[in-house]
Short mmCIF file of C-alpha atoms in Angstrom, two decimals:
data_model
loop_
_atom_site.label_atom_id
_atom_site.label_comp_id
_atom_site.label_asym_id
_atom_site.label_seq_id
_atom_site.Cartn_x
_atom_site.Cartn_y
_atom_site.Cartn_z
CA UNK A 1 134.21 123.22 233.48
CA UNK A 2 136.12 124.84 237.01
CA UNK A 3 139.90 123.67 237.10
CA UNK A 4 141.05 122.25 240.24
CA UNK A 5 143.76 124.38 241.73
CA UNK A 6 145.46 121.67 243.72
CA UNK A 7 148.74 120.58 242.72
CA UNK A 8 149.32 116.92 241.43
CA UNK A 9 150.13 114.40 244.17
CA UNK A 10 151.89 111.94 241.72
CA UNK A 11 154.76 112.13 239.30
CA UNK A 12 153.84 112.57 235.62
CA UNK A 13 154.06 109.91 233.70
CA UNK A 14 157.30 110.60 231.60
CA UNK A 15 159.15 111.22 234.88
CA UNK A 16 157.85 107.84 236.61
CA UNK A 17 158.83 106.04 233.52
CA UNK A 18 162.12 107.54 233.45
CA UNK A 19 162.56 107.62 237.02
CA UNK A 20 163.22 111.52 236.75
CA UNK A 21 162.57 113.65 239.79
CA UNK A 22 159.30 115.66 238.93
CA UNK A 23 158.58 119.24 239.85
CA UNK A 24 154.53 118.47 239.60
CA UNK A 25 154.34 121.49 237.89
CA UNK A 26 150.91 122.93 235.48
CA UNK A 27 149.94 122.17 233.24
CA UNK A 28 152.73 120.23 232.27
CA UNK A 29 155.98 119.65 234.14
CA UNK A 30 159.12 121.73 233.78
CA UNK A 31 161.36 118.78 233.41
CA UNK A 32 159.70 117.25 230.29
CA UNK A 33 159.19 120.96 228.95
CA UNK A 34 163.22 121.32 229.38
CA UNK A 35 164.30 118.27 227.84
CA UNK A 36 161.92 118.62 224.72
CA UNK A 37 159.83 115.76 225.61
CA UNK A 38 155.83 115.70 225.41
CA UNK A 39 154.40 115.36 229.14
CA UNK A 40 151.73 113.17 229.14
CA UNK A 41 150.25 114.53 232.30
CA UNK A 42 149.32 113.28 235.65
CA UNK A 43 145.84 111.51 235.36
CA UNK A 44 145.15 108.39 233.85
CA UNK A 45 146.56 107.68 230.54
CA UNK A 46 144.70 106.33 227.74
CA UNK A 47 146.59 104.78 225.04
CA UNK A 48 145.20 104.07 221.55
CA UNK A 49 145.59 100.35 220.07
CA UNK A 50 147.74 99.96 217.11
CA UNK A 51 145.34 96.65 216.28
CA UNK A 52 143.22 95.96 214.42
CA UNK A 53 139.60 96.50 215.76
CA UNK A 54 137.22 93.29 216.33
CA UNK A 55 133.70 94.87 215.63
CA UNK A 56 131.99 98.33 215.34
CA UNK A 57 132.66 100.80 212.13
CA UNK A 58 136.63 100.46 212.69
CA UNK A 59 136.20 96.42 212.24
CA UNK A 60 139.26 95.07 209.86
CA UNK A 61 140.94 98.63 210.34
CA UNK A 62 143.72 99.76 212.55
CA UNK A 63 143.70 103.65 214.10
CA UNK A 64 146.63 104.61 211.68
CA UNK A 65 144.17 103.78 208.48
CA UNK A 66 141.40 105.73 209.84
CA UNK A 67 143.29 108.41 210.54
CA UNK A 68 145.15 108.65 207.20
CA UNK A 69 141.76 108.04 205.39
CA UNK A 70 140.50 111.02 207.77
CA UNK A 71 143.10 113.90 206.90
CA UNK A 72 143.14 112.84 203.23
CA UNK A 73 139.07 113.09 202.97
CA UNK A 74 139.58 116.50 205.06
CA UNK A 75 142.04 118.10 203.07
CA UNK A 76 140.71 117.29 199.83
CA UNK A 77 137.20 118.28 201.15
CA UNK A 78 138.29 121.82 201.92
CA UNK A 79 140.31 121.97 198.99
CA UNK A 80 137.08 121.38 196.67
CA UNK A 81 134.43 123.02 199.04
CA UNK A 82 134.00 125.86 197.30
CA UNK A 83 133.04 125.11 193.98
CA UNK A 84 131.88 121.02 194.13
CA UNK A 85 128.09 120.16 195.15
CA UNK A 86 129.90 116.94 196.92
CA UNK A 87 131.97 119.28 199.36
CA UNK A 88 130.14 117.27 202.31
CA UNK A 89 130.91 113.63 201.05
CA UNK A 90 133.37 113.33 203.41
CA UNK A 91 132.52 114.64 206.75
CA UNK A 92 135.00 116.85 208.84
CA UNK A 93 134.91 114.42 211.98
CA UNK A 94 136.53 115.84 214.73
CA UNK A 95 137.45 114.23 218.50
CA UNK A 96 139.92 115.28 221.37
CA UNK A 97 140.87 114.73 224.79
CA UNK A 98 141.62 117.31 227.29
CA UNK A 99 142.58 116.73 230.57
CA UNK A 100 143.41 118.45 234.21
CA UNK A 101 144.96 116.84 236.91
CA UNK A 102 143.17 113.86 237.93
CA UNK A 103 140.00 114.55 235.68
CA UNK A 104 139.42 113.73 231.84
CA UNK A 105 136.65 114.79 229.46
CA UNK A 106 136.20 113.61 226.04
CA UNK A 107 134.42 115.65 223.53
CA UNK A 108 133.10 114.47 220.71
CA UNK A 109 131.93 116.48 217.45
CA UNK A 110 129.18 115.18 215.62
CA UNK A 111 130.17 114.72 211.35
CA UNK A 112 128.74 117.34 209.47
CA UNK A 113 127.83 114.98 206.25
CA UNK A 114 125.85 116.43 203.85
CA UNK A 115 122.35 114.88 203.30
CA UNK A 116 123.21 113.68 199.78
CA UNK A 117 125.47 110.96 201.44
CA UNK A 118 124.43 110.67 204.88
CA UNK A 119 122.82 107.23 203.97
CA UNK A 120 125.67 105.74 201.59
CA UNK A 121 127.91 103.20 202.66
CA UNK A 122 131.44 104.78 203.20
CA UNK A 123 133.11 103.09 200.27
CA UNK A 124 130.37 104.72 198.13
CA UNK A 125 130.92 107.81 199.37
CA UNK A 126 134.69 107.39 198.81
CA UNK A 127 134.04 106.44 195.31
CA UNK A 128 131.89 109.40 194.65
CA UNK A 129 134.07 111.92 195.79
CA UNK A 130 136.76 110.39 193.68
CA UNK A 131 134.67 110.80 190.99
CA UNK A 132 133.61 114.34 191.81
CA UNK A 133 137.43 115.38 192.31
CA UNK A 134 139.22 113.64 189.60
CA UNK A 135 137.08 112.17 186.59
CA UNK A 136 134.82 114.80 186.19
CA UNK A 137 137.35 117.56 185.35
CA UNK A 138 139.12 114.83 182.75
CA UNK A 139 135.70 114.36 180.70
CA UNK A 140 135.79 118.42 180.22
CA UNK A 141 138.75 120.19 179.04
CA UNK A 142 138.05 123.00 181.41
CA UNK A 143 136.18 122.18 184.56
CA UNK A 144 134.57 125.75 185.48
CA UNK A 145 131.64 126.11 187.37
CA UNK A 146 128.48 125.89 185.41
CA UNK A 147 130.27 124.51 182.26
CA UNK A 148 130.56 120.50 183.23
CA UNK A 149 126.71 119.48 183.03
CA UNK A 150 128.31 115.78 184.22
CA UNK A 151 129.50 117.44 187.46
CA UNK A 152 125.82 119.19 187.84
CA UNK A 153 124.33 115.66 187.68
CA UNK A 154 125.83 114.61 190.99
CA UNK A 155 123.23 115.79 193.15
CA UNK A 156 120.80 113.66 191.46
CA UNK A 157 122.10 110.34 192.45
CA UNK A 158 120.24 110.54 195.72
CA UNK A 159 116.97 110.25 193.50
CA UNK A 160 119.06 108.00 190.61
CA UNK A 161 119.91 104.80 191.70
CA UNK A 162 120.93 104.22 187.99
CA UNK A 163 123.35 107.30 187.99
CA UNK A 164 124.56 106.45 191.07
CA UNK A 165 125.77 102.72 190.44
CA UNK A 166 127.56 104.04 186.93
CA UNK A 167 129.10 106.65 188.68
CA UNK A 168 130.29 104.71 191.15
CA UNK A 169 131.42 101.89 188.92
CA UNK A 170 133.63 104.60 186.83
CA UNK A 171 135.06 105.83 189.90
CA UNK A 172 135.95 102.33 191.53
CA UNK A 173 137.63 100.91 187.79
CA UNK A 174 139.73 103.98 187.96
CA UNK A 175 141.23 103.46 191.56
CA UNK A 176 141.64 100.01 190.47
CA UNK A 177 143.78 101.36 187.66
CA UNK A 178 145.43 103.94 189.77
CA UNK A 179 146.79 100.96 192.02
CA UNK A 180 147.47 98.04 190.20
CA UNK A 181 151.01 97.18 189.12
CA UNK A 182 151.48 97.48 185.51
CA UNK A 183 152.17 93.89 184.03
CA UNK A 184 153.99 93.78 180.64
CA UNK A 185 153.59 90.19 178.97
CA UNK A 186 156.47 90.56 177.32
CA UNK A 187 159.68 93.06 177.10
CA UNK A 188 159.13 96.12 175.24
CA UNK A 189 161.39 98.11 172.90
CA UNK A 190 159.54 101.36 173.63
CA UNK A 191 158.36 100.94 177.06
CA UNK A 192 160.29 101.52 180.00
CA UNK A 193 159.75 100.25 183.96
CA UNK A 194 156.57 102.65 184.95
CA UNK A 195 156.66 101.20 188.81
CA UNK A 196 159.55 103.07 190.65
CA UNK A 197 157.64 106.37 189.19
CA UNK A 198 154.17 105.28 190.19
CA UNK A 199 155.31 104.43 193.84
CA UNK A 200 157.29 107.66 193.82
CA UNK A 201 154.14 109.45 193.16
CA UNK A 202 151.21 107.69 195.25
CA UNK A 203 153.65 107.24 197.87
CA UNK A 204 152.48 103.49 198.09
CA UNK A 205 149.02 102.53 197.67
CA UNK A 206 147.85 103.74 201.49
CA UNK A 207 148.35 107.18 200.74
CA UNK A 208 145.03 107.57 198.86
CA UNK A 209 143.09 106.13 201.66
CA UNK A 210 139.13 104.29 201.27
CA UNK A 211 138.42 101.04 200.39
CA UNK A 212 141.13 100.00 197.70
CA UNK A 213 141.74 96.50 197.75
CA UNK A 214 137.88 95.81 196.62
CA UNK A 215 138.08 98.10 193.67
CA UNK A 216 138.21 95.78 190.69
CA UNK A 217 135.35 93.66 192.56
CA UNK A 218 133.20 97.16 193.66
CA UNK A 219 133.42 98.31 189.81
CA UNK A 220 131.90 94.85 188.59
CA UNK A 221 129.29 94.86 191.08
CA UNK A 222 128.30 98.23 190.44
CA UNK A 223 128.75 98.03 186.49
CA UNK A 224 126.15 95.09 186.84
CA UNK A 225 123.59 96.82 188.95
CA UNK A 226 123.87 99.78 186.83
CA UNK A 227 123.30 97.47 183.80
CA UNK A 228 119.97 95.73 185.22
CA UNK A 229 118.65 99.63 185.93
CA UNK A 230 119.51 100.52 182.54
CA UNK A 231 117.63 97.66 181.10
CA UNK A 232 114.32 98.77 183.07
CA UNK A 233 114.62 102.63 182.51
CA UNK A 234 115.05 102.24 178.38
CA UNK A 235 111.60 100.07 178.91
CA UNK A 236 109.89 103.07 179.81
CA UNK A 237 112.05 105.78 178.19
CA UNK A 238 110.10 109.44 178.03
CA UNK A 239 111.02 113.03 177.30
CA UNK A 240 111.65 113.46 180.72
CA UNK A 241 114.34 110.52 181.74
CA UNK A 242 115.70 110.17 178.09
CA UNK A 243 118.48 112.88 178.61
CA UNK A 244 119.76 111.08 181.99
CA UNK A 245 119.81 107.92 180.32
CA UNK A 246 121.97 109.25 177.74
CA UNK A 247 124.25 110.36 180.31
CA UNK A 248 124.64 106.90 181.77
CA UNK A 249 125.21 105.38 178.18
CA UNK A 250 128.04 108.27 177.90
CA UNK A 251 129.30 106.81 181.60
CA UNK A 252 129.22 103.54 180.22
CA UNK A 253 131.41 104.39 177.30
CA UNK A 254 133.60 105.97 179.32
CA UNK A 255 133.76 102.96 181.62
CA UNK A 256 135.08 101.12 178.57
CA UNK A 257 137.86 103.73 177.89
CA UNK A 258 138.45 103.42 181.40
CA UNK A 259 138.51 99.49 181.41
CA UNK A 260 140.28 98.83 178.00
CA UNK A 261 138.79 100.98 175.28
CA UNK A 262 137.98 97.93 173.60
CA UNK A 263 134.70 96.49 171.75
CA UNK A 264 132.06 97.07 174.34
CA UNK A 265 132.05 100.52 173.69
CA UNK A 266 130.32 99.80 170.31
CA UNK A 267 127.39 98.23 172.08
CA UNK A 268 126.64 100.88 174.17
CA UNK A 269 126.73 103.42 170.83
CA UNK A 270 124.32 101.47 169.06
CA UNK A 271 121.84 101.56 172.15
CA UNK A 272 122.92 105.76 172.30
CA UNK A 273 122.17 106.00 168.68
CA UNK A 274 118.73 104.84 168.85
CA UNK A 275 117.48 107.17 171.45
CA UNK A 276 119.50 110.06 169.57
CA UNK A 277 117.09 109.67 166.87
CA UNK A 278 114.16 109.54 169.16
CA UNK A 279 115.20 113.03 170.09
CA UNK A 280 114.84 114.17 166.82
CA UNK A 281 110.91 113.53 167.03
CA UNK A 282 108.21 116.54 167.87
CA UNK A 283 107.76 114.96 171.59
CA UNK A 284 111.59 114.86 172.44
CA UNK A 285 112.69 118.12 170.90
CA UNK A 286 113.81 121.14 173.06
CA UNK A 287 113.93 124.31 171.72
CA UNK A 288 116.54 125.75 172.83
CA UNK A 289 118.46 122.61 173.72
CA UNK A 290 119.74 122.55 176.99
CA UNK A 291 123.50 122.82 177.67
CA UNK A 292 123.23 119.04 178.89
CA UNK A 293 121.93 117.66 175.86
CA UNK A 294 124.53 119.93 173.71
CA UNK A 295 127.15 118.26 176.15
CA UNK A 296 125.70 114.28 175.70
CA UNK A 297 125.37 114.76 171.82
CA UNK A 298 128.42 116.70 171.27
CA UNK A 299 130.49 113.56 173.24
CA UNK A 300 128.43 110.94 171.31
CA UNK A 301 129.63 112.61 168.17
CA UNK A 302 133.19 112.96 168.93
CA UNK A 303 133.33 109.11 170.16
CA UNK A 304 131.68 107.74 166.92
CA UNK A 305 133.68 110.06 164.88
CA UNK A 306 137.13 109.21 166.42
CA UNK A 307 135.91 105.53 167.00
CA UNK A 308 135.26 105.17 163.42
CA UNK A 309 139.20 105.34 163.36
CA UNK A 310 139.67 101.67 164.00
CA UNK A 311 136.07 100.58 164.13
CA UNK A 312 135.25 97.76 161.56
CA UNK A 313 131.91 96.62 162.50
CA UNK A 314 129.12 97.42 159.53
CA UNK A 315 126.71 99.70 160.72
CA UNK A 316 124.79 102.65 160.31
CA UNK A 317 127.31 105.80 160.55
CA UNK A 318 124.82 108.42 160.71
CA UNK A 319 124.77 109.28 164.31
CA UNK A 320 122.58 112.66 164.65
CA UNK A 321 119.49 113.04 162.53
CA UNK A 322 118.90 115.52 160.14
CA UNK A 323 115.95 116.77 162.36
CA UNK A 324 118.38 118.36 164.86
CA UNK A 325 120.66 121.03 164.11
CA UNK A 326 124.07 120.02 164.02
CA UNK A 327 126.11 123.34 164.19
CA UNK A 328 125.58 123.97 168.25
CA UNK A 329 126.52 120.30 169.04
CA UNK A 330 129.89 121.02 166.80
CA UNK A 331 130.52 124.11 168.59
CA UNK A 332 129.67 122.85 171.84
CA UNK A 333 132.36 119.98 170.96
CA UNK A 334 135.48 122.23 169.57
CA UNK A 335 135.07 124.48 173.36
CA UNK A 336 134.57 121.72 176.07
CA UNK A 337 135.15 118.30 174.79
CA UNK A 338 138.04 117.07 176.53
CA UNK A 339 139.28 116.00 173.19
CA UNK A 340 139.49 119.66 171.63
CA UNK A 341 138.40 118.41 168.06
CA UNK A 342 137.88 121.96 165.93
CA UNK A 343 134.39 122.09 164.51
CA UNK A 344 135.72 122.47 160.86
CA UNK A 345 137.81 119.13 161.27
CA UNK A 346 134.95 117.08 162.82
CA UNK A 347 132.55 118.50 159.73
CA UNK A 348 135.36 117.25 157.54
CA UNK A 349 135.64 113.81 158.88
CA UNK A 350 131.83 113.49 159.11
CA UNK A 351 132.08 113.68 154.76
CA UNK A 352 134.74 110.70 154.87
CA UNK A 353 132.19 108.66 155.88
CA UNK A 354 130.64 108.71 152.55
CA UNK A 355 133.64 107.45 151.06
CA UNK A 356 134.54 103.70 149.99
CA UNK A 357 137.51 102.26 151.19
CA UNK A 358 140.26 102.38 148.30
CA UNK A 359 143.00 100.17 149.55
CA UNK A 360 141.53 97.56 147.95
CA UNK A 361 141.20 98.74 144.60
CA UNK A 362 144.45 99.53 142.09
CA UNK A 363 144.87 102.89 141.51
CA UNK A 364 143.73 102.94 138.08
CA UNK A 365 140.44 101.05 139.16
CA UNK A 366 139.50 103.47 141.75
CA UNK A 367 136.91 105.78 140.12
CA UNK A 368 138.02 109.36 139.36
CA UNK A 369 134.85 110.58 141.46
CA UNK A 370 136.30 109.16 144.49
CA UNK A 371 139.80 110.30 143.83
CA UNK A 372 138.77 113.84 143.45
CA UNK A 373 136.54 113.46 146.64
CA UNK A 374 139.65 112.47 148.75
CA UNK A 375 141.51 115.15 146.98
CA UNK A 376 139.15 117.62 147.80
CA UNK A 377 138.73 116.82 151.48
CA UNK A 378 142.65 117.04 152.08
CA UNK A 379 142.96 120.32 150.54
CA UNK A 380 140.02 121.42 152.78
CA UNK A 381 141.69 120.02 156.20
CA UNK A 382 145.13 121.41 154.78
CA UNK A 383 143.34 125.00 154.26
CA UNK A 384 142.33 124.98 157.97
CA UNK A 385 144.17 127.43 159.96
CA UNK A 386 144.51 126.13 163.77
CA UNK A 387 145.66 129.72 165.00
CA UNK A 388 143.34 131.82 163.31
CA UNK A 389 140.60 129.46 164.39
CA UNK A 390 142.11 129.53 168.07
CA UNK A 391 141.86 133.17 168.38
CA UNK A 392 138.17 133.37 166.94
CA UNK A 393 136.06 130.79 168.69
CA UNK A 394 134.21 131.26 171.69
CA UNK A 395 136.51 130.52 175.03
CA UNK A 396 134.95 128.40 177.65
CA UNK A 397 137.28 129.50 180.33
CA UNK A 398 138.70 132.93 181.54
CA UNK A 399 142.09 130.85 181.63
CA UNK A 400 142.31 129.64 178.27
CA UNK A 401 145.53 129.22 176.48
CA UNK A 402 144.70 129.93 173.08
CA UNK A 403 148.41 129.31 171.98
CA UNK A 404 148.49 126.08 173.32
CA UNK A 405 144.97 125.35 171.91
CA UNK A 406 146.35 126.19 168.41
CA UNK A 407 148.93 123.85 169.03
CA UNK A 408 146.58 120.39 169.46
CA UNK A 409 144.34 121.86 166.88
CA UNK A 410 147.18 121.67 164.33
CA UNK A 411 148.23 118.28 165.72
CA UNK A 412 144.64 117.10 164.54
CA UNK A 413 144.47 118.73 161.34
CA UNK A 414 147.38 116.25 160.73
CA UNK A 415 145.96 113.81 162.29
CA UNK A 416 142.96 114.22 160.10
CA UNK A 417 144.94 114.61 156.87
CA UNK A 418 146.12 110.87 157.43
CA UNK A 419 142.89 109.52 158.52
CA UNK A 420 141.34 110.45 155.08
CA UNK A 421 144.60 109.60 152.99
CA UNK A 422 144.61 106.38 154.18
CA UNK A 423 141.48 105.72 152.47
CA UNK A 424 143.75 105.17 149.70
CA UNK A 425 146.45 102.58 148.80
CA UNK A 426 150.02 104.00 149.46
CA UNK A 427 150.83 103.81 145.64
CA UNK A 428 147.69 106.23 144.76
CA UNK A 429 149.13 109.29 143.42
CA UNK A 430 147.76 111.34 146.09
CA UNK A 431 150.20 109.78 148.41
CA UNK A 432 153.24 108.30 146.55
CA UNK A 433 156.16 110.96 146.49
CA UNK A 434 157.58 109.52 143.43
CA UNK A 435 154.10 110.57 141.30
CA UNK A 436 155.14 114.19 141.15
CA UNK A 437 151.72 114.96 142.37
CA UNK A 438 151.58 113.79 145.81
CA UNK A 439 148.88 116.11 147.78
CA UNK A 440 150.38 114.95 151.26
CA UNK A 441 153.64 113.02 153.04
CA UNK A 442 152.52 110.22 155.37
CA UNK A 443 155.59 110.46 157.60
CA UNK A 444 155.57 114.71 157.54
CA UNK A 445 152.54 114.69 158.81
CA UNK A 446 153.44 112.35 161.67
CA UNK A 447 156.26 114.54 162.33
CA UNK A 448 153.84 117.41 161.89
CA UNK A 449 151.85 116.14 164.84
CA UNK A 450 154.94 115.36 167.01
CA UNK A 451 156.39 118.57 166.62
CA UNK A 452 153.03 120.44 167.83
CA UNK A 453 152.64 117.97 170.78
CA UNK A 454 156.01 118.64 171.65
CA UNK A 455 155.17 122.16 172.36
CA UNK A 456 152.65 120.54 174.86
CA UNK A 457 153.37 119.90 178.78
CA UNK A 458 151.71 117.41 181.26
CA UNK A 459 149.95 120.66 182.96
CA UNK A 460 148.39 121.95 180.10
CA UNK A 461 144.53 121.35 179.97
CA UNK A 462 145.13 120.14 176.62
CA UNK A 463 147.68 117.97 177.25
CA UNK A 464 144.86 115.16 177.60
CA UNK A 465 143.77 115.55 173.76
CA UNK A 466 146.98 114.49 172.29
CA UNK A 467 145.88 110.12 172.53
CA UNK A 468 143.86 110.60 168.95
CA UNK A 469 146.77 112.33 166.54
CA UNK A 470 149.77 110.79 168.63
CA UNK A 471 148.28 107.37 167.47
CA UNK A 472 148.19 108.10 164.13
CA UNK A 473 151.54 109.86 163.88
CA UNK A 474 152.80 106.58 165.80
CA UNK A 475 151.26 104.16 162.76
CA UNK A 476 153.04 106.35 160.21
CA UNK A 477 156.29 106.45 162.04
CA UNK A 478 159.40 105.16 160.43
CA UNK A 479 161.71 106.47 162.93
CA UNK A 480 163.02 104.49 165.94
CA UNK A 481 163.66 107.63 168.06
CA UNK A 482 160.40 109.28 167.60
CA UNK A 483 158.87 105.84 168.09
CA UNK A 484 160.14 105.64 171.71
CA UNK A 485 159.47 109.37 172.20
CA UNK A 486 155.53 108.93 171.34
CA UNK A 487 155.72 106.09 173.74
CA UNK A 488 156.89 108.43 176.11
CA UNK A 489 154.03 110.47 175.60
CA UNK A 490 151.53 107.94 175.95
CA UNK A 491 152.91 106.78 179.37
CA UNK A 492 153.18 110.94 180.71
CA UNK A 493 149.35 110.60 179.62
CA UNK A 494 148.63 107.51 181.24
CA UNK A 495 150.16 108.54 184.77
CA UNK A 496 148.03 111.42 184.69
CA UNK A 497 144.94 109.77 183.64
CA UNK A 498 144.94 106.15 184.06
CA UNK A 499 142.36 105.38 181.91
CA UNK A 500 142.95 102.12 180.28
CA UNK A 501 142.30 102.29 176.72
CA UNK A 502 145.85 104.24 176.72
CA UNK A 503 148.10 101.04 177.28
CA UNK A 504 145.67 99.08 174.95
CA UNK A 505 146.72 102.13 172.13
CA UNK A 506 150.54 101.78 173.07
CA UNK A 507 150.33 97.66 172.42
CA UNK A 508 148.61 98.09 169.19
CA UNK A 509 150.80 100.36 167.97
CA UNK A 510 153.89 98.04 168.94
CA UNK A 511 151.91 95.39 166.34
CA UNK A 512 152.00 97.99 163.68
CA UNK A 513 155.72 98.90 164.28
CA UNK A 514 156.71 95.00 164.40
CA UNK A 515 155.09 94.60 161.11
CA UNK A 516 156.11 97.99 159.41
CA UNK A 517 159.92 96.86 160.43
CA UNK A 518 159.37 93.43 158.67
CA UNK A 519 157.93 94.92 155.83
CA UNK A 520 160.91 97.11 155.11
CA UNK A 521 160.74 100.81 154.96
CA UNK A 522 158.35 102.30 152.06
CA UNK A 523 156.83 98.83 151.90
CA UNK A 524 153.42 99.07 150.80
CA UNK A 525 151.81 97.74 153.85
CA UNK A 526 148.93 99.28 155.63
CA UNK A 527 148.43 99.60 159.40
CA UNK A 528 144.71 99.91 159.03
CA UNK A 529 144.21 96.59 157.34
CA UNK A 530 146.88 94.98 159.99
CA UNK A 531 144.57 96.06 162.50
CA UNK A 532 141.33 94.60 161.24
CA UNK A 533 142.99 91.52 161.16
CA UNK A 534 143.24 91.81 164.90
CA UNK A 535 139.44 91.95 165.03
CA UNK A 536 138.94 94.65 167.86
CA UNK A 537 137.08 97.60 167.35
CA UNK A 538 139.07 100.20 169.66
CA UNK A 539 138.26 103.52 170.75
CA UNK A 540 141.01 105.89 170.73
CA UNK A 541 139.92 108.88 172.05
#
């Protein structure tokens, strides 16, 4: 466009408003320039309305909200575009005005939208973007290209409404957790006020942008749609769609963890068990096993093992059929499952499923054979060398911090010993310090867990692995200061992940501590029995 060289015939808008004598120079008047003011020019003045639009795509939203959301989406998309298949979920929209004298030209650039999401509603794009940028990374230890099969499935959502809906449900409920104010039903000795920290961390609810107020409703709607679609898919399962169906069920368990970690996960685990047993039949077997299948089976196996800590619903314990090789699944679980539990410890915990519950029997009534089995398992766990293991297993990332891996493995070792020992009563000679033949000290094991986790910081990738060992340590803790430290670590973990099972773990620990304090130090009361009386199957992951 050719610029007109004629001088303006009127003063600029700033000078007219301030009643200054304008020099009418181009492209801006020198009076404004020398005063440090932005010259508004000489032509027609366009003013953006700060109110709420009544129609069109901006209906119900102000210009500031649109700009905040757009800028947030652009910044996040730019940072994520190099490694994420969803880099085009939020288009890089741009529109600007150029002016000279009496003429005004508006140039609007068309948004560049990934074909994957171009037909999706804005809300769905936002939730899918949140899933890709945050939740995917929380589901593995190291979120590196090619090593996160769940992330690699995101492009499939355009062809799979089932996968899309369960992803949207997870993401929407996670956003709801981030934004809702923590509500304490009663004052707690061990918990502080988190609200100021939340506000400081997130800069107020509008910082995230997006469809925030409806996130809880959106999560429930998406979950209901996913359940309906899952019922249809399970009715027509075959060798081509079974892995994707298992991924969806795994995401239902993740949804239960994001929500509260209570009860509902058991239903999905039971359904997954039936499909996993199908994988052991000739028509469903893979040679070699795909990375996606190993990832899914390892996650189910870890959830099944750790979920048995506070699961009292009777049912079959074997998850992986004998026709499926277990070693590759355990090896995958120890490398990139986000709980980072070493394979040797997982094998030991699988063997505990064969043990009867000896807490209901006196030590002399418990069979010698069972006590020897428990002794053998404890000795096997104690002989595990976390530091040697950390420097011999195959890292999944070039950024692997082996010392941190060894620390979380050491915490898991002590927690596994607590897990095994709680098959017995406190008066059993293997646990009773006065017997002279005690193999472990429960409070000593709790101290060991706390010691190793104290070497981890929130910035460490393995920090997300602390909840299960920290819960078992807390259940055995007798010291008030140590309990406060454990609760503070759980608060920190929740401020990073915002998964709903963490507040549930905190509330269960408080019940355990209340009962322990009432019974008195050294009393023969078992927290396993107390939690069992709550009637809740809790998944601590």
